[in-house]
Amino acid sequence: MIRAFLAVELDEPLRSRLTQVQHELKQALDRDLDAVRLTWVQPSSLHLTVKFLGDTDESVIDPLRAAVGALGSQHLPIHIPLERLGVFPRPQQPRVLWIGPSLAWEASEDASRLASLHRAVESCCETFGFPAEARPLSPHLTLARIKAGERQAGQALARSGVLDRPQSVGTLTVASIVMMQSELRPSGPRYTKLWDTGPAG
């Protein structure tokens, strides 16, 4: 058994721009975060999770690749502009700092196609015994996790105004889906790509 998930990878130019966004956020926030324990996601680990599989029997890896790959021609590519910083669960006490599309994008044709792709992936995975996730896919990328001092982090974010400023980072293009193995280590998770539904995968 392996611990696995399905995801969309970032291209290197986008990963580089997000590294710069993280650097700018650190500069804007660090002076206010003495009481906050905050962990920044390593740029090499940034991805959009499509479906968390959890413990996965290795015998389904190849059949799942064929089944998920067959969905691509019906739904891809999809373009997700990264234009807005946000937090989960609420601005006053954030635990996750993310970047994602604007509210206007969420009413777009691409957003509808992403939702359709997600439903198809969930249905596909269900035939392999993976329980379906009831919540819709939220197309955000986690930049940082706040481990302690959520209230102080919320105040610092409010003072900085970063959540109110539109971003223009680039576009995450969903052109293929990859299966990743996740190994939990003291230094953080280690991801290994097992397959890619794209032409070169």
CSV table of C-alpha atoms in Angstrom, one decimal:
chain,number,residue,atom,x,y,z
A,1,MET,CA,0.0,0.0,0.0
A,2,ILE,CA,1.1,3.5,-0.7
A,3,ARG,CA,-0.3,6.9,0.3
A,4,ALA,CA,-1.3,8.7,-2.9
A,5,PHE,CA,-3.3,11.6,-4.4
A,6,LEU,CA,-4.2,12.9,-7.9
A,7,ALA,CA,-3.0,16.4,-8.7
A,8,VAL,CA,-2.1,19.1,-11.3
A,9,GLU,CA,1.5,20.1,-11.5
A,10,LEU,CA,2.8,23.6,-12.0
A,11,ASP,CA,5.1,24.6,-14.7
A,12,GLU,CA,8.5,26.1,-13.6
A,13,PRO,CA,7.8,29.7,-14.6
A,14,LEU,CA,4.6,29.7,-12.5
A,15,ARG,CA,6.4,28.0,-9.6
A,16,SER,CA,9.1,30.7,-9.8
A,17,ARG,CA,6.5,33.5,-9.7
A,18,LEU,CA,4.8,31.9,-6.7
A,19,THR,CA,8.2,31.7,-4.9
A,20,GLN,CA,8.4,35.5,-5.4
A,21,VAL,CA,4.9,36.0,-4.0
A,22,GLN,CA,5.9,34.0,-0.9
A,23,HIS,CA,9.0,36.2,-0.5
A,24,GLU,CA,6.9,39.4,-0.8
A,25,LEU,CA,4.4,38.1,1.8
A,26,LYS,CA,7.2,37.2,4.2
A,27,GLN,CA,8.5,40.7,3.9
A,28,ALA,CA,5.1,42.2,4.5
A,29,LEU,CA,4.2,40.0,7.4
A,30,ASP,CA,7.3,38.9,9.3
A,31,ARG,CA,7.8,42.0,11.3
A,32,ASP,CA,4.2,41.5,12.8
A,33,LEU,CA,4.4,37.7,13.4
A,34,ASP,CA,6.5,37.4,16.6
A,35,ALA,CA,3.8,35.2,18.3
A,36,VAL,CA,2.9,33.3,15.1
A,37,ARG,CA,4.2,29.9,14.1
A,38,LEU,CA,3.9,29.8,10.3
A,39,THR,CA,5.2,27.2,7.8
A,40,TRP,CA,5.7,28.1,4.2
A,41,VAL,CA,5.1,25.5,1.6
A,42,GLN,CA,8.2,24.6,-0.4
A,43,PRO,CA,7.8,25.8,-4.0
A,44,SER,CA,8.8,22.3,-5.2
A,45,SER,CA,5.8,20.9,-3.3
A,46,LEU,CA,3.2,23.3,-4.7
A,47,HIS,CA,0.4,21.6,-6.6
A,48,LEU,CA,-3.4,21.5,-7.0
A,49,THR,CA,-4.9,18.5,-5.4
A,50,VAL,CA,-7.7,17.0,-7.5
A,51,LYS,CA,-8.4,13.9,-5.4
A,52,PHE,CA,-6.8,12.6,-2.2
A,53,LEU,CA,-6.7,8.8,-2.4
A,54,GLY,CA,-5.1,7.9,0.9
A,55,ASP,CA,-3.9,4.3,1.3
A,56,THR,CA,-3.8,2.8,-2.2
A,57,ASP,CA,-3.2,-0.7,-3.3
A,58,GLU,CA,-0.4,-0.7,-5.9
A,59,SER,CA,-2.3,-3.1,-8.1
A,60,VAL,CA,-4.7,-0.2,-9.1
A,61,ILE,CA,-2.0,2.3,-10.1
A,62,ASP,CA,-1.9,1.4,-13.8
A,63,PRO,CA,-5.6,0.7,-14.3
A,64,LEU,CA,-6.4,4.1,-12.6
A,65,ARG,CA,-4.0,5.8,-15.0
A,66,ALA,CA,-5.9,4.4,-18.0
A,67,ALA,CA,-9.3,5.4,-16.6
A,68,VAL,CA,-8.3,8.9,-15.5
A,69,GLY,CA,-6.3,9.4,-18.7
A,70,ALA,CA,-9.5,8.7,-20.8
A,71,LEU,CA,-11.2,11.7,-19.1
A,72,GLY,CA,-8.7,14.2,-20.5
A,73,SER,CA,-10.0,14.4,-24.0
A,74,GLN,CA,-13.4,15.3,-22.7
A,75,HIS,CA,-12.4,18.1,-20.3
A,76,LEU,CA,-8.9,19.5,-20.8
A,77,PRO,CA,-7.3,21.9,-21.0
A,78,ILE,CA,-8.7,24.3,-18.3
A,79,HIS,CA,-7.1,27.6,-17.4
A,80,ILE,CA,-7.1,28.9,-13.8
A,81,PRO,CA,-5.8,32.5,-13.4
A,82,LEU,CA,-4.1,33.1,-10.0
A,83,GLU,CA,-5.4,36.5,-9.1
A,84,ARG,CA,-6.4,36.6,-5.4
A,85,LEU,CA,-4.9,35.8,-2.0
A,86,GLY,CA,-7.2,34.3,0.6
A,87,VAL,CA,-7.3,32.3,3.8
A,88,PHE,CA,-9.1,29.4,5.3
A,89,PRO,CA,-11.2,29.2,7.4
A,90,ARG,CA,-11.8,32.9,8.1
A,91,PRO,CA,-9.7,36.1,8.0
A,92,GLN,CA,-9.9,36.8,11.7
A,93,GLN,CA,-8.2,33.4,12.5
A,94,PRO,CA,-6.5,32.0,9.4
A,95,ARG,CA,-4.9,28.6,9.3
A,96,VAL,CA,-4.1,28.4,5.6
A,97,LEU,CA,-2.9,31.2,3.3
A,98,TRP,CA,-3.7,30.5,-0.4
A,99,ILE,CA,-3.7,31.9,-3.9
A,100,GLY,CA,-6.4,31.2,-6.4
A,101,PRO,CA,-8.8,32.6,-9.0
A,102,SER,CA,-11.0,35.7,-8.6
A,103,LEU,CA,-14.6,35.5,-7.7
A,104,ALA,CA,-15.5,36.5,-11.2
A,105,TRP,CA,-13.7,33.4,-12.6
A,106,GLU,CA,-15.8,31.1,-10.5
A,107,ALA,CA,-18.8,32.0,-12.7
A,108,SER,CA,-16.8,31.3,-15.9
A,109,GLU,CA,-16.9,28.5,-18.4
A,110,ASP,CA,-13.5,27.2,-17.3
A,111,ALA,CA,-14.8,27.0,-13.7
A,112,SER,CA,-17.8,25.0,-14.9
A,113,ARG,CA,-15.5,22.7,-16.9
A,114,LEU,CA,-13.2,22.2,-13.8
A,115,ALA,CA,-16.2,21.2,-11.7
A,116,SER,CA,-17.3,18.7,-14.4
A,117,LEU,CA,-13.8,17.3,-14.5
A,118,HIS,CA,-13.7,16.9,-10.8
A,119,ARG,CA,-17.1,15.1,-10.8
A,120,ALA,CA,-15.8,12.7,-13.5
A,121,VAL,CA,-12.6,12.0,-11.5
A,122,GLU,CA,-14.6,11.3,-8.3
A,123,SER,CA,-16.9,9.0,-10.2
A,124,CYS,CA,-13.9,7.2,-11.8
A,125,CYS,CA,-12.1,6.8,-8.5
A,126,GLU,CA,-15.3,5.5,-6.9
A,127,THR,CA,-15.3,2.5,-9.3
A,128,PHE,CA,-11.9,1.6,-7.8
A,129,GLY,CA,-13.3,1.7,-4.3
A,130,PHE,CA,-12.2,5.2,-3.2
A,131,PRO,CA,-15.0,7.0,-1.4
A,132,ALA,CA,-16.4,10.1,-3.2
A,133,GLU,CA,-15.7,13.5,-1.8
A,134,ALA,CA,-19.0,15.5,-1.4
A,135,ARG,CA,-17.3,19.0,-1.5
A,136,PRO,CA,-16.6,20.6,-4.8
A,137,LEU,CA,-12.9,21.2,-5.9
A,138,SER,CA,-11.6,24.5,-4.6
A,139,PRO,CA,-8.9,25.6,-7.1
A,140,HIS,CA,-6.5,27.2,-4.7
A,141,LEU,CA,-2.7,26.6,-4.0
A,142,THR,CA,-1.6,26.6,-0.4
A,143,LEU,CA,1.3,29.0,0.2
A,144,ALA,CA,1.6,28.8,4.0
A,145,ARG,CA,0.0,27.1,7.0
A,146,ILE,CA,-0.4,28.9,10.3
A,147,LYS,CA,0.3,26.5,13.2
A,148,ALA,CA,-0.1,28.9,16.1
A,149,GLY,CA,-1.1,32.5,16.7
A,150,GLU,CA,-4.0,32.6,14.3
A,151,ARG,CA,-5.5,35.7,15.7
A,152,GLN,CA,-2.2,37.7,15.5
A,153,ALA,CA,-1.8,36.4,11.9
A,154,GLY,CA,-5.2,37.6,11.0
A,155,GLN,CA,-4.5,41.1,12.4
A,156,ALA,CA,-1.2,41.2,10.6
A,157,LEU,CA,-2.8,40.3,7.3
A,158,ALA,CA,-5.5,42.9,7.8
A,159,ARG,CA,-2.8,45.6,8.5
A,160,SER,CA,-0.8,44.7,5.5
A,161,GLY,CA,-3.8,44.8,3.1
A,162,VAL,CA,-2.4,41.9,1.0
A,163,LEU,CA,-5.8,40.1,0.9
A,164,ASP,CA,-7.4,43.2,-0.6
A,165,ARG,CA,-4.9,43.7,-3.5
A,166,PRO,CA,-5.5,41.9,-6.8
A,167,GLN,CA,-2.7,39.7,-7.9
A,168,SER,CA,-1.4,38.9,-11.4
A,169,VAL,CA,0.8,35.9,-10.9
A,170,GLY,CA,0.0,33.8,-14.0
A,171,THR,CA,-2.3,31.0,-15.1
A,172,LEU,CA,-2.4,27.4,-13.8
A,173,THR,CA,-3.2,25.3,-16.9
A,174,VAL,CA,-4.8,22.0,-16.2
A,175,ALA,CA,-3.5,20.0,-19.2
A,176,SER,CA,-3.0,16.6,-17.5
A,177,ILE,CA,-3.4,14.9,-14.1
A,178,VAL,CA,-0.6,13.2,-12.2
A,179,MET,CA,-0.6,10.5,-9.5
A,180,MET,CA,1.7,11.3,-6.6
A,181,GLN,CA,3.0,9.2,-3.9
A,182,SER,CA,3.2,11.0,-0.6
A,183,GLU,CA,5.7,9.9,2.1
A,184,LEU,CA,5.4,11.6,5.4
A,185,ARG,CA,8.8,12.6,6.9
A,186,PRO,CA,9.8,14.8,9.9
A,187,SER,CA,11.1,17.4,7.4
A,188,GLY,CA,7.8,17.4,5.6
A,189,PRO,CA,6.1,15.3,2.9
A,190,ARG,CA,8.1,13.9,0.0
A,191,TYR,CA,6.2,13.6,-3.3
A,192,THR,CA,7.1,11.2,-6.0
A,193,LYS,CA,5.3,11.3,-9.4
A,194,LEU,CA,4.0,7.8,-10.4
A,195,TRP,CA,2.3,8.7,-13.7
A,196,ASP,CA,1.1,11.6,-15.8
A,197,THR,CA,-1.9,11.4,-18.2
A,198,GLY,CA,-0.2,14.0,-20.5
A,199,PRO,CA,1.5,13.0,-23.8
A,200,ALA,CA,4.9,12.8,-22.2
A,201,GLY,CA,3.8,11.0,-19.1
